mmCIF file with all atom_site columns, C-alpha atoms in Angstrom:
data_model
loop_
_atom_site.group_PDB
_atom_site.id
_atom_site.type_symbol
_atom_site.label_atom_id
_atom_site.label_alt_id
_atom_site.label_comp_id
_atom_site.label_asym_id
_atom_site.label_entity_id
_atom_site.label_seq_id
_atom_site.pdbx_PDB_ins_code
_atom_site.Cartn_x
_atom_site.Cartn_y
_atom_site.Cartn_z
_atom_site.occupancy
_atom_site.B_iso_or_equiv
_atom_site.pdbx_formal_charge
_atom_site.auth_seq_id
_atom_site.auth_comp_id
_atom_site.auth_asym_id
_atom_site.auth_atom_id
_atom_site.pdbx_PDB_model_num
ATOM 1   C CA . UNK G 1 1   ? 15.606  -9.019  -19.350 1.00 60.00 ? 1   UNK G CA 1
ATOM 2   C CA . UNK G 1 2   ? 18.345  -8.659  -21.981 1.00 65.00 ? 2   UNK G CA 1
ATOM 3   C CA . UNK G 1 3   ? 17.720  -4.921  -22.261 1.00 67.00 ? 3   UNK G CA 1
ATOM 4   C CA . UNK G 1 4   ? 17.973  -4.544  -18.485 1.00 71.00 ? 4   UNK G CA 1
ATOM 5   C CA . UNK G 1 5   ? 21.278  -6.409  -18.487 1.00 76.00 ? 5   UNK G CA 1
ATOM 6   C CA . UNK G 1 6   ? 22.631  -3.992  -21.088 1.00 79.00 ? 6   UNK G CA 1
ATOM 7   C CA . UNK G 1 7   ? 21.545  -1.116  -18.867 1.00 77.00 ? 7   UNK G CA 1
ATOM 8   C CA . UNK G 1 8   ? 23.619  -2.527  -15.985 1.00 79.00 ? 8   UNK G CA 1
ATOM 9   C CA . UNK G 1 9   ? 26.757  -1.831  -17.964 1.00 77.00 ? 9   UNK G CA 1
ATOM 10  C CA . UNK G 1 10  ? 26.140  1.924   -18.119 1.00 77.00 ? 10  UNK G CA 1
ATOM 11  C CA . UNK G 1 11  ? 24.755  2.647   -14.632 1.00 80.00 ? 11  UNK G CA 1
ATOM 12  C CA . UNK G 1 12  ? 26.959  4.507   -12.146 1.00 79.00 ? 12  UNK G CA 1
ATOM 13  C CA . UNK G 1 13  ? 27.532  2.666   -8.879  1.00 77.00 ? 13  UNK G CA 1
ATOM 14  C CA . UNK G 1 14  ? 24.688  3.215   -6.420  1.00 77.00 ? 14  UNK G CA 1
ATOM 15  C CA . UNK G 1 15  ? 22.039  3.908   -9.077  1.00 80.00 ? 15  UNK G CA 1
ATOM 16  C CA . UNK G 1 16  ? 19.083  1.497   -9.280  1.00 80.00 ? 16  UNK G CA 1
ATOM 17  C CA . UNK G 1 17  ? 16.400  1.133   -11.979 1.00 82.00 ? 17  UNK G CA 1
ATOM 18  C CA . UNK G 1 18  ? 13.086  -0.659  -11.498 1.00 80.00 ? 18  UNK G CA 1
ATOM 19  C CA . UNK G 1 19  ? 10.875  -1.851  -14.350 1.00 81.00 ? 19  UNK G CA 1
ATOM 20  C CA . UNK G 1 20  ? 7.305   -2.438  -13.151 1.00 80.00 ? 20  UNK G CA 1
ATOM 21  C CA . UNK G 1 21  ? 5.742   -4.607  -15.839 1.00 80.00 ? 21  UNK G CA 1
ATOM 22  C CA . UNK G 1 22  ? 1.967   -4.657  -16.453 1.00 81.00 ? 22  UNK G CA 1
ATOM 23  C CA . UNK G 1 23  ? 1.922   -8.402  -15.718 1.00 78.00 ? 23  UNK G CA 1
ATOM 24  C CA . UNK G 1 24  ? 3.030   -7.788  -12.118 1.00 76.00 ? 24  UNK G CA 1
ATOM 25  C CA . UNK G 1 25  ? 6.704   -8.707  -12.551 1.00 79.00 ? 25  UNK G CA 1
ATOM 26  C CA . UNK G 1 26  ? 9.304   -6.335  -11.068 1.00 81.00 ? 26  UNK G CA 1
ATOM 27  C CA . UNK G 1 27  ? 12.673  -6.198  -12.829 1.00 83.00 ? 27  UNK G CA 1
ATOM 28  C CA . UNK G 1 28  ? 15.609  -4.639  -11.004 1.00 82.00 ? 28  UNK G CA 1
ATOM 29  C CA . UNK G 1 29  ? 18.986  -3.538  -12.319 1.00 85.00 ? 29  UNK G CA 1
ATOM 30  C CA . UNK G 1 30  ? 22.061  -1.964  -10.772 1.00 84.00 ? 30  UNK G CA 1
ATOM 31  C CA . UNK G 1 31  ? 25.796  -2.001  -11.488 1.00 83.00 ? 31  UNK G CA 1
ATOM 32  C CA . UNK G 1 32  ? 25.901  -5.665  -10.417 1.00 85.00 ? 32  UNK G CA 1
ATOM 33  C CA . UNK G 1 33  ? 23.411  -6.874  -13.024 1.00 85.00 ? 33  UNK G CA 1
ATOM 34  C CA . UNK G 1 34  ? 19.690  -7.426  -13.637 1.00 85.00 ? 34  UNK G CA 1
ATOM 35  C CA . UNK G 1 35  ? 17.229  -9.757  -11.952 1.00 80.00 ? 35  UNK G CA 1
ATOM 36  C CA . UNK G 1 36  ? 13.554  -10.245 -11.167 1.00 81.00 ? 36  UNK G CA 1
ATOM 37  C CA . UNK G 1 37  ? 12.480  -9.194  -7.690  1.00 75.00 ? 37  UNK G CA 1
ATOM 38  C CA . UNK G 1 38  ? 10.052  -11.441 -5.876  1.00 66.00 ? 38  UNK G CA 1
ATOM 39  C CA . UNK G 1 39  ? 8.674   -12.063 -2.388  1.00 59.00 ? 39  UNK G CA 1
ATOM 40  C CA . UNK G 1 40  ? 11.803  -13.967 -1.405  1.00 54.00 ? 40  UNK G CA 1
ATOM 41  C CA . UNK G 1 41  ? 14.177  -11.342 -2.769  1.00 52.00 ? 41  UNK G CA 1
ATOM 42  C CA . UNK G 1 42  ? 14.340  -8.078  -0.829  1.00 58.00 ? 42  UNK G CA 1
ATOM 43  C CA . UNK G 1 43  ? 10.613  -7.972  -0.110  1.00 62.00 ? 43  UNK G CA 1
ATOM 44  C CA . UNK G 1 44  ? 9.001   -7.818  3.319   1.00 60.00 ? 44  UNK G CA 1
ATOM 45  C CA . UNK G 1 45  ? 5.536   -8.796  4.492   1.00 58.00 ? 45  UNK G CA 1
ATOM 46  C CA . UNK G 1 46  ? 3.198   -5.818  3.929   1.00 64.00 ? 46  UNK G CA 1
ATOM 47  C CA . UNK G 1 47  ? 0.552   -5.821  6.720   1.00 65.00 ? 47  UNK G CA 1
ATOM 48  C CA . UNK G 1 48  ? -1.172  -9.014  5.503   1.00 69.00 ? 48  UNK G CA 1
ATOM 49  C CA . UNK G 1 49  ? 0.032   -12.427 4.321   1.00 66.00 ? 49  UNK G CA 1
ATOM 50  C CA . UNK G 1 50  ? 0.465   -12.431 0.545   1.00 65.00 ? 50  UNK G CA 1
ATOM 51  C CA . UNK G 1 51  ? 1.228   -8.692  0.297   1.00 70.00 ? 51  UNK G CA 1
ATOM 52  C CA . UNK G 1 52  ? 4.809   -7.492  -0.033  1.00 69.00 ? 52  UNK G CA 1
ATOM 53  C CA . UNK G 1 53  ? 6.865   -4.301  0.191   1.00 72.00 ? 53  UNK G CA 1
ATOM 54  C CA . UNK G 1 54  ? 10.375  -3.274  -0.836  1.00 72.00 ? 54  UNK G CA 1
ATOM 55  C CA . UNK G 1 55  ? 11.687  -0.233  1.073   1.00 68.00 ? 55  UNK G CA 1
ATOM 56  C CA . UNK G 1 56  ? 13.249  2.593   -0.915  1.00 70.00 ? 56  UNK G CA 1
ATOM 57  C CA . UNK G 1 57  ? 13.459  5.137   1.948   1.00 69.00 ? 57  UNK G CA 1
ATOM 58  C CA . UNK G 1 58  ? 13.498  4.202   5.621   1.00 65.00 ? 58  UNK G CA 1
ATOM 59  C CA . UNK G 1 59  ? 12.890  0.642   6.788   1.00 68.00 ? 59  UNK G CA 1
ATOM 60  C CA . UNK G 1 60  ? 10.485  -1.507  8.747   1.00 66.00 ? 60  UNK G CA 1
ATOM 61  C CA . UNK G 1 61  ? 11.813  -0.145  12.070  1.00 68.00 ? 61  UNK G CA 1
ATOM 62  C CA . UNK G 1 62  ? 11.304  3.542   11.243  1.00 66.00 ? 62  UNK G CA 1
ATOM 63  C CA . UNK G 1 63  ? 9.580   5.322   14.134  1.00 66.00 ? 63  UNK G CA 1
ATOM 64  C CA . UNK G 1 64  ? 9.583   8.677   15.959  1.00 65.00 ? 64  UNK G CA 1
ATOM 65  C CA . UNK G 1 65  ? 12.382  7.220   18.099  1.00 65.00 ? 65  UNK G CA 1
ATOM 66  C CA . UNK G 1 66  ? 14.308  6.004   15.036  1.00 63.00 ? 66  UNK G CA 1
ATOM 67  C CA . UNK G 1 67  ? 13.317  8.593   12.441  1.00 59.00 ? 67  UNK G CA 1
ATOM 68  C CA . UNK G 1 68  ? 13.914  8.801   8.732   1.00 60.00 ? 68  UNK G CA 1
ATOM 69  C CA . UNK G 1 69  ? 11.072  11.377  8.380   1.00 59.00 ? 69  UNK G CA 1
ATOM 70  C CA . UNK G 1 70  ? 9.146   8.993   6.156   1.00 70.00 ? 70  UNK G CA 1
ATOM 71  C CA . UNK G 1 71  ? 9.223   5.564   4.562   1.00 80.00 ? 71  UNK G CA 1
ATOM 72  C CA . UNK G 1 72  ? 8.832   5.085   0.818   1.00 83.00 ? 72  UNK G CA 1
ATOM 73  C CA . UNK G 1 73  ? 8.313   1.632   -0.572  1.00 86.00 ? 73  UNK G CA 1
ATOM 74  C CA . UNK G 1 74  ? 7.295   -0.386  -3.594  1.00 83.00 ? 74  UNK G CA 1
ATOM 75  C CA . UNK G 1 75  ? 4.347   -2.611  -2.763  1.00 87.00 ? 75  UNK G CA 1
ATOM 76  C CA . UNK G 1 76  ? 2.972   -5.660  -4.549  1.00 86.00 ? 76  UNK G CA 1
ATOM 77  C CA . UNK G 1 77  ? -0.708  -6.353  -3.805  1.00 91.00 ? 77  UNK G CA 1
ATOM 78  C CA . UNK G 1 78  ? -1.961  -9.832  -4.624  1.00 91.00 ? 78  UNK G CA 1
ATOM 79  C CA . UNK G 1 79  ? -4.630  -10.361 -7.317  1.00 93.00 ? 79  UNK G CA 1
ATOM 80  C CA . UNK G 1 80  ? -8.222  -9.786  -6.192  1.00 94.00 ? 80  UNK G CA 1
ATOM 81  C CA . UNK G 1 81  ? -7.213  -9.082  -2.605  1.00 93.00 ? 81  UNK G CA 1
ATOM 82  C CA . UNK G 1 82  ? -7.587  -6.342  -0.011  1.00 93.00 ? 82  UNK G CA 1
ATOM 83  C CA . UNK G 1 83  ? -5.666  -5.281  3.061   1.00 92.00 ? 83  UNK G CA 1
ATOM 84  C CA . UNK G 1 84  ? -7.248  -5.703  6.460   1.00 94.00 ? 84  UNK G CA 1
ATOM 85  C CA . UNK G 1 85  ? -8.864  -2.315  7.258   1.00 96.00 ? 85  UNK G CA 1
ATOM 86  C CA . UNK G 1 86  ? -6.527  -0.219  9.379   1.00 95.00 ? 86  UNK G CA 1
ATOM 87  C CA . UNK G 1 87  ? -5.407  3.295   10.304  1.00 95.00 ? 87  UNK G CA 1
ATOM 88  C CA . UNK G 1 88  ? -1.854  4.624   10.185  1.00 93.00 ? 88  UNK G CA 1
ATOM 89  C CA . UNK G 1 89  ? -0.225  6.704   12.877  1.00 89.00 ? 89  UNK G CA 1
ATOM 90  C CA . UNK G 1 90  ? 1.176   8.977   10.169  1.00 87.00 ? 90  UNK G CA 1
ATOM 91  C CA . UNK G 1 91  ? 0.033   10.429  6.871   1.00 86.00 ? 91  UNK G CA 1
ATOM 92  C CA . UNK G 1 92  ? -0.229  7.925   4.018   1.00 88.00 ? 92  UNK G CA 1
ATOM 93  C CA . UNK G 1 93  ? 0.250   8.520   0.271   1.00 87.00 ? 93  UNK G CA 1
ATOM 94  C CA . UNK G 1 94  ? -0.279  5.784   -2.343  1.00 90.00 ? 94  UNK G CA 1
ATOM 95  C CA . UNK G 1 95  ? 0.324   5.869   -6.098  1.00 89.00 ? 95  UNK G CA 1
ATOM 96  C CA . UNK G 1 96  ? -1.585  3.074   -7.832  1.00 91.00 ? 96  UNK G CA 1
ATOM 97  C CA . UNK G 1 97  ? -0.126  1.599   -11.018 1.00 90.00 ? 97  UNK G CA 1
ATOM 98  C CA . UNK G 1 98  ? -3.158  -0.573  -11.678 1.00 92.00 ? 98  UNK G CA 1
ATOM 99  C CA . UNK G 1 99  ? -6.873  -0.928  -11.000 1.00 95.00 ? 99  UNK G CA 1
ATOM 100 C CA . UNK G 1 100 ? -7.333  -0.468  -7.279  1.00 94.00 ? 100 UNK G CA 1
ATOM 101 C CA . UNK G 1 101 ? -9.930  0.698   -4.794  1.00 93.00 ? 101 UNK G CA 1
ATOM 102 C CA . UNK G 1 102 ? -9.788  2.385   -1.412  1.00 91.00 ? 102 UNK G CA 1
ATOM 103 C CA . UNK G 1 103 ? -12.474 2.253   1.247   1.00 91.00 ? 103 UNK G CA 1
ATOM 104 C CA . UNK G 1 104 ? -12.278 5.277   3.581   1.00 91.00 ? 104 UNK G CA 1
ATOM 105 C CA . UNK G 1 105 ? -14.332 5.961   6.692   1.00 91.00 ? 105 UNK G CA 1
ATOM 106 C CA . UNK G 1 106 ? -15.765 9.503   6.623   1.00 88.00 ? 106 UNK G CA 1
ATOM 107 C CA . UNK G 1 107 ? -16.131 10.439  10.296  1.00 85.00 ? 107 UNK G CA 1
ATOM 108 C CA . UNK G 1 108 ? -18.102 13.618  9.549   1.00 82.00 ? 108 UNK G CA 1
ATOM 109 C CA . UNK G 1 109 ? -20.722 11.759  7.476   1.00 85.00 ? 109 UNK G CA 1
ATOM 110 C CA . UNK G 1 110 ? -20.561 8.566   9.514   1.00 88.00 ? 110 UNK G CA 1
ATOM 111 C CA . UNK G 1 111 ? -20.182 6.302   6.502   1.00 87.00 ? 111 UNK G CA 1
ATOM 112 C CA . UNK G 1 112 ? -17.662 4.507   4.292   1.00 90.00 ? 112 UNK G CA 1
ATOM 113 C CA . UNK G 1 113 ? -16.649 6.195   1.035   1.00 89.00 ? 113 UNK G CA 1
ATOM 114 C CA . UNK G 1 114 ? -15.404 3.988   -1.781  1.00 88.00 ? 114 UNK G CA 1
ATOM 115 C CA . UNK G 1 115 ? -12.846 5.439   -4.203  1.00 88.00 ? 115 UNK G CA 1
ATOM 116 C CA . UNK G 1 116 ? -11.954 3.565   -7.409  1.00 90.00 ? 116 UNK G CA 1
ATOM 117 C CA . UNK G 1 117 ? -8.371  4.131   -8.483  1.00 90.00 ? 117 UNK G CA 1
ATOM 118 C CA . UNK G 1 118 ? -6.850  3.700   -11.944 1.00 88.00 ? 118 UNK G CA 1
ATOM 119 C CA . UNK G 1 119 ? -3.222  3.453   -13.157 1.00 88.00 ? 119 UNK G CA 1
ATOM 120 C CA . UNK G 1 120 ? -1.464  6.698   -12.291 1.00 85.00 ? 120 UNK G CA 1
ATOM 121 C CA . UNK G 1 121 ? -3.974  7.782   -9.624  1.00 86.00 ? 121 UNK G CA 1
ATOM 122 C CA . UNK G 1 122 ? -2.447  8.880   -6.310  1.00 84.00 ? 122 UNK G CA 1
ATOM 123 C CA . UNK G 1 123 ? -4.387  9.155   -3.061  1.00 88.00 ? 123 UNK G CA 1
ATOM 124 C CA . UNK G 1 124 ? -3.372  11.025  0.090   1.00 85.00 ? 124 UNK G CA 1
ATOM 125 C CA . UNK G 1 125 ? -4.872  9.832   3.391   1.00 89.00 ? 125 UNK G CA 1
ATOM 126 C CA . UNK G 1 126 ? -4.601  11.761  6.691   1.00 88.00 ? 126 UNK G CA 1
ATOM 127 C CA . UNK G 1 127 ? -3.192  10.098  9.788   1.00 89.00 ? 127 UNK G CA 1
ATOM 128 C CA . UNK G 1 128 ? -5.604  7.937   11.800  1.00 91.00 ? 128 UNK G CA 1
ATOM 129 C CA . UNK G 1 129 ? -8.216  7.749   9.002   1.00 90.00 ? 129 UNK G CA 1
ATOM 130 C CA . UNK G 1 130 ? -9.665  4.205   8.828   1.00 94.00 ? 130 UNK G CA 1
ATOM 131 C CA . UNK G 1 131 ? -9.184  2.753   5.352   1.00 93.00 ? 131 UNK G CA 1
ATOM 132 C CA . UNK G 1 132 ? -8.444  -0.331  3.294   1.00 94.00 ? 132 UNK G CA 1
ATOM 133 C CA . UNK G 1 133 ? -6.684  -0.681  -0.052  1.00 93.00 ? 133 UNK G CA 1
ATOM 134 C CA . UNK G 1 134 ? -7.684  -3.351  -2.595  1.00 94.00 ? 134 UNK G CA 1
ATOM 135 C CA . UNK G 1 135 ? -6.542  -4.745  -5.934  1.00 95.00 ? 135 UNK G CA 1
ATOM 136 C CA . UNK G 1 136 ? -9.568  -5.099  -8.216  1.00 95.00 ? 136 UNK G CA 1
ATOM 137 C CA . UNK G 1 137 ? -7.555  -6.819  -10.946 1.00 94.00 ? 137 UNK G CA 1
ATOM 138 C CA . UNK G 1 138 ? -6.541  -10.388 -11.606 1.00 92.00 ? 138 UNK G CA 1
ATOM 139 C CA . UNK G 1 139 ? -2.797  -9.664  -11.722 1.00 91.00 ? 139 UNK G CA 1
ATOM 140 C CA . UNK G 1 140 ? -0.403  -8.428  -9.017  1.00 90.00 ? 140 UNK G CA 1
ATOM 141 C CA . UNK G 1 141 ? -0.805  -4.695  -8.457  1.00 92.00 ? 141 UNK G CA 1
ATOM 142 C CA . UNK G 1 142 ? 2.177   -2.378  -8.039  1.00 90.00 ? 142 UNK G CA 1
ATOM 143 C CA . UNK G 1 143 ? 1.865   0.585   -5.717  1.00 92.00 ? 143 UNK G CA 1
ATOM 144 C CA . UNK G 1 144 ? 4.288   3.197   -4.440  1.00 90.00 ? 144 UNK G CA 1
ATOM 145 C CA . UNK G 1 145 ? 3.493   4.012   -0.820  1.00 90.00 ? 145 UNK G CA 1
ATOM 146 C CA . UNK G 1 146 ? 4.891   6.688   1.488   1.00 88.00 ? 146 UNK G CA 1
ATOM 147 C CA . UNK G 1 147 ? 4.191   6.939   5.214   1.00 87.00 ? 147 UNK G CA 1
ATOM 148 C CA . UNK G 1 148 ? 5.347   9.725   7.501   1.00 82.00 ? 148 UNK G CA 1
ATOM 149 C CA . UNK G 1 149 ? 7.180   8.604   10.604  1.00 77.00 ? 149 UNK G CA 1
ATOM 150 C CA . UNK G 1 150 ? 6.469   4.875   10.859  1.00 81.00 ? 150 UNK G CA 1
ATOM 151 C CA . UNK G 1 151 ? 7.793   1.607   9.425   1.00 81.00 ? 151 UNK G CA 1
ATOM 152 C CA . UNK G 1 152 ? 5.884   -1.668  9.277   1.00 80.00 ? 152 UNK G CA 1
ATOM 153 C CA . UNK G 1 153 ? 7.400   -3.019  12.502  1.00 81.00 ? 153 UNK G CA 1
ATOM 154 C CA . UNK G 1 154 ? 6.107   -0.097  14.599  1.00 84.00 ? 154 UNK G CA 1
ATOM 155 C CA . UNK G 1 155 ? 2.945   -0.812  16.611  1.00 88.00 ? 155 UNK G CA 1
ATOM 156 C CA . UNK G 1 156 ? 1.281   2.344   15.260  1.00 89.00 ? 156 UNK G CA 1
ATOM 157 C CA . UNK G 1 157 ? 2.063   1.688   11.583  1.00 89.00 ? 157 UNK G CA 1
ATOM 158 C CA . UNK G 1 158 ? -1.245  -0.094  10.913  1.00 92.00 ? 158 UNK G CA 1
ATOM 159 C CA . UNK G 1 159 ? -3.831  -0.217  13.709  1.00 95.00 ? 159 UNK G CA 1
ATOM 160 C CA . UNK G 1 160 ? -6.517  -2.802  12.919  1.00 96.00 ? 160 UNK G CA 1
ATOM 161 C CA . UNK G 1 161 ? -9.930  -3.155  14.556  1.00 96.00 ? 161 UNK G CA 1
ATOM 162 C CA . UNK G 1 162 ? -8.606  -5.969  16.758  1.00 95.00 ? 162 UNK G CA 1
ATOM 163 C CA . UNK G 1 163 ? -5.743  -3.776  17.938  1.00 94.00 ? 163 UNK G CA 1
ATOM 164 C CA . UNK G 1 164 ? -8.006  -0.757  18.499  1.00 94.00 ? 164 UNK G CA 1
ATOM 165 C CA . UNK G 1 165 ? -10.345 -2.888  20.613  1.00 93.00 ? 165 UNK G CA 1
ATOM 166 C CA . UNK G 1 166 ? -7.396  -4.129  22.650  1.00 91.00 ? 166 UNK G CA 1
ATOM 167 C CA . UNK G 1 167 ? -6.326  -0.540  23.290  1.00 89.00 ? 167 UNK G CA 1
ATOM 168 C CA . UNK G 1 168 ? -9.774  0.491   24.569  1.00 88.00 ? 168 UNK G CA 1
ATOM 169 C CA . UNK G 1 169 ? -9.042  -1.360  27.784  1.00 74.00 ? 169 UNK G CA 1
ATOM 170 C CA . UNK G 1 170 ? -5.599  0.242   28.058  1.00 70.00 ? 170 UNK G CA 1
ATOM 171 C CA . UNK G 1 171 ? -6.803  3.843   27.840  1.00 58.00 ? 171 UNK G CA 1
ATOM 172 C CA . UNK G 1 172 ? -9.661  3.378   30.271  1.00 52.00 ? 172 UNK G CA 1
ATOM 173 C CA . UNK G 1 173 ? -11.761 6.086   28.638  1.00 48.00 ? 173 UNK G CA 1
ATOM 174 C CA . UNK G 1 174 ? -12.734 7.373   25.192  1.00 46.00 ? 174 UNK G CA 1
ATOM 175 C CA . UNK G 1 175 ? -12.065 10.759  23.652  1.00 45.00 ? 175 UNK G CA 1
ATOM 176 C CA . UNK G 1 176 ? -13.692 12.630  20.771  1.00 45.00 ? 176 UNK G CA 1
ATOM 177 C CA . UNK G 1 177 ? -11.243 12.508  17.897  1.00 51.00 ? 177 UNK G CA 1
ATOM 178 C CA . UNK G 1 178 ? -9.425  10.146  15.535  1.00 56.00 ? 178 UNK G CA 1
ATOM 179 C CA . UNK G 1 179 ? -7.045  12.931  14.564  1.00 57.00 ? 179 UNK G CA 1
ATOM 180 C CA . UNK G 1 180 ? -4.320  12.167  17.094  1.00 54.00 ? 180 UNK G CA 1
ATOM 181 C CA . UNK G 1 181 ? -2.304  9.147   18.155  1.00 58.00 ? 181 UNK G CA 1
ATOM 182 C CA . UNK G 1 182 ? -2.007  10.189  21.785  1.00 58.00 ? 182 UNK G CA 1
ATOM 183 C CA . UNK G 1 183 ? -2.854  7.064   23.775  1.00 52.00 ? 183 UNK G CA 1
ATOM 184 C CA . UNK G 1 184 ? -5.280  9.011   25.983  1.00 52.00 ? 184 UNK G CA 1
ATOM 185 C CA . UNK G 1 185 ? -6.813  11.337  23.375  1.00 74.00 ? 185 UNK G CA 1
ATOM 186 C CA . UNK G 1 186 ? -7.479  8.817   20.584  1.00 83.00 ? 186 UNK G CA 1
ATOM 187 C CA . UNK G 1 187 ? -11.005 7.403   20.661  1.00 89.00 ? 187 UNK G CA 1
ATOM 188 C CA . UNK G 1 188 ? -10.182 3.732   20.071  1.00 91.00 ? 188 UNK G CA 1
ATOM 189 C CA . UNK G 1 189 ? -13.819 2.704   20.437  1.00 91.00 ? 189 UNK G CA 1
ATOM 190 C CA . UNK G 1 190 ? -14.754 4.961   17.513  1.00 92.00 ? 190 UNK G CA 1
ATOM 191 C CA . UNK G 1 191 ? -11.714 3.798   15.562  1.00 94.00 ? 191 UNK G CA 1
ATOM 192 C CA . UNK G 1 192 ? -12.593 0.128   16.072  1.00 95.00 ? 192 UNK G CA 1
ATOM 193 C CA . UNK G 1 193 ? -16.232 0.683   15.098  1.00 95.00 ? 193 UNK G CA 1
ATOM 194 C CA . UNK G 1 194 ? -15.189 2.574   11.942  1.00 95.00 ? 194 UNK G CA 1
ATOM 195 C CA . UNK G 1 195 ? -12.836 -0.205  10.912  1.00 96.00 ? 195 UNK G CA 1
ATOM 196 C CA . UNK G 1 196 ? -15.553 -2.820  11.496  1.00 96.00 ? 196 UNK G CA 1
ATOM 197 C CA . UNK G 1 197 ? -17.841 -0.832  9.200   1.00 95.00 ? 197 UNK G CA 1
ATOM 198 C CA . UNK G 1 198 ? -15.243 -1.083  6.417   1.00 95.00 ? 198 UNK G CA 1
ATOM 199 C CA . UNK G 1 199 ? -14.869 -4.816  7.089   1.00 95.00 ? 199 UNK G CA 1
ATOM 200 C CA . UNK G 1 200 ? -18.637 -5.346  6.818   1.00 94.00 ? 200 UNK G CA 1
ATOM 201 C CA . UNK G 1 201 ? -18.796 -3.390  3.570   1.00 91.00 ? 201 UNK G CA 1
ATOM 202 C CA . UNK G 1 202 ? -15.959 -5.461  2.109   1.00 90.00 ? 202 UNK G CA 1
ATOM 203 C CA . UNK G 1 203 ? -17.654 -8.704  3.105   1.00 90.00 ? 203 UNK G CA 1
ATOM 204 C CA . UNK G 1 204 ? -21.017 -7.743  1.569   1.00 90.00 ? 204 UNK G CA 1
ATOM 205 C CA . UNK G 1 205 ? -19.931 -5.873  -1.571  1.00 88.00 ? 205 UNK G CA 1
ATOM 206 C CA . UNK G 1 206 ? -16.615 -7.581  -2.219  1.00 87.00 ? 206 UNK G CA 1
ATOM 207 C CA . UNK G 1 207 ? -13.517 -5.953  -3.673  1.00 87.00 ? 207 UNK G CA 1
ATOM 208 C CA . UNK G 1 208 ? -15.106 -4.595  -6.820  1.00 86.00 ? 208 UNK G CA 1
ATOM 209 C CA . UNK G 1 209 ? -14.663 -5.575  -10.441 1.00 89.00 ? 209 UNK G CA 1
ATOM 210 C CA . UNK G 1 210 ? -12.567 -4.353  -13.345 1.00 93.00 ? 210 UNK G CA 1
ATOM 211 C CA . UNK G 1 211 ? -14.793 -2.944  -16.070 1.00 93.00 ? 211 UNK G CA 1
ATOM 212 C CA . UNK G 1 212 ? -14.692 -3.978  -19.728 1.00 94.00 ? 212 UNK G CA 1
ATOM 213 C CA . UNK G 1 213 ? -13.104 -0.636  -20.613 1.00 94.00 ? 213 UNK G CA 1
ATOM 214 C CA . UNK G 1 214 ? -10.449 -1.118  -17.930 1.00 94.00 ? 214 UNK G CA 1
ATOM 215 C CA . UNK G 1 215 ? -9.654  -4.629  -19.165 1.00 93.00 ? 215 UNK G CA 1
ATOM 216 C CA . UNK G 1 216 ? -9.239  -3.291  -22.693 1.00 94.00 ? 216 UNK G CA 1
ATOM 217 C CA . UNK G 1 217 ? -7.003  -0.493  -21.422 1.00 92.00 ? 217 UNK G CA 1
ATOM 218 C CA . UNK G 1 218 ? -4.900  -3.047  -19.528 1.00 90.00 ? 218 UNK G CA 1
ATOM 219 C CA . UNK G 1 219 ? -4.365  -5.057  -22.725 1.00 91.00 ? 219 UNK G CA 1
ATOM 220 C CA . UNK G 1 220 ? -3.308  -1.912  -24.572 1.00 91.00 ? 220 UNK G CA 1
ATOM 221 C CA . UNK G 1 221 ? -0.962  -1.037  -21.713 1.00 88.00 ? 221 UNK G CA 1
ATOM 222 C CA . UNK G 1 222 ? 0.703   -4.457  -21.945 1.00 87.00 ? 222 UNK G CA 1
ATOM 223 C CA . UNK G 1 223 ? 1.050   -3.996  -25.690 1.00 90.00 ? 223 UNK G CA 1
ATOM 224 C CA . UNK G 1 224 ? 2.609   -0.574  -25.158 1.00 88.00 ? 224 UNK G CA 1
ATOM 225 C CA . UNK G 1 225 ? 5.094   -2.071  -22.674 1.00 81.00 ? 225 UNK G CA 1
ATOM 226 C CA . UNK G 1 226 ? 6.068   -4.715  -25.217 1.00 83.00 ? 226 UNK G CA 1
ATOM 227 C CA . UNK G 1 227 ? 6.949   -1.910  -27.643 1.00 83.00 ? 227 UNK G CA 1
ATOM 228 C CA . UNK G 1 228 ? 8.457   0.555   -25.169 1.00 79.00 ? 228 UNK G CA 1
ATOM 229 C CA . UNK G 1 229 ? 10.026  -1.709  -22.543 1.00 72.00 ? 229 UNK G CA 1
ATOM 230 C CA . UNK G 1 230 ? 13.723  -2.532  -22.302 1.00 66.00 ? 230 UNK G CA 1
ATOM 231 C CA . UNK G 1 231 ? 15.169  -4.679  -25.081 1.00 64.00 ? 231 UNK G CA 1
#
């Protein structure tokens, strides 16, 4: 923390620096000083209880009616946890800074694809694609997430299976595509079924483990941070 405090003395006003430590701690510094960011300090609930987000662009109320084009946020995913499967109304891009996994429903093949992510891997997910993001590791996982058009407070930010099933009754009929958020055109029955498939896969296979090689790499990464991090 001492090195971050020294940095505060040279930063121009308005500039912010984040240090994302391998142990899950987030250090923040601006002209006013340095501190550790936590769930009670400038973090919002991130879809599920125990997951948190800090907005860098846009805010939780971003929407087509209140646009900022996109939201960009720092997320903290709890150890050995996964988000409830969902689909976003806009495109979704996630940079993983740890050992993560993403379950994606492939509509064309009619099955769930599992993608293991490593530190520095970035995944881009089209709008309305059912998916779930998980932290395979035993420490908090940092991610950088960008969504086009929607903030967390918007009803179309993260549509879960429960919400999709509720909307089936609203639309009165089903359509053929997941590729649109039009309340009439979106097939909420197909969306709900796809999300349930991801839920069942998570419940039977679990989140996934961190391999021996990944654990060794994580130890080396923490050692590198000790040498390279702020002093």
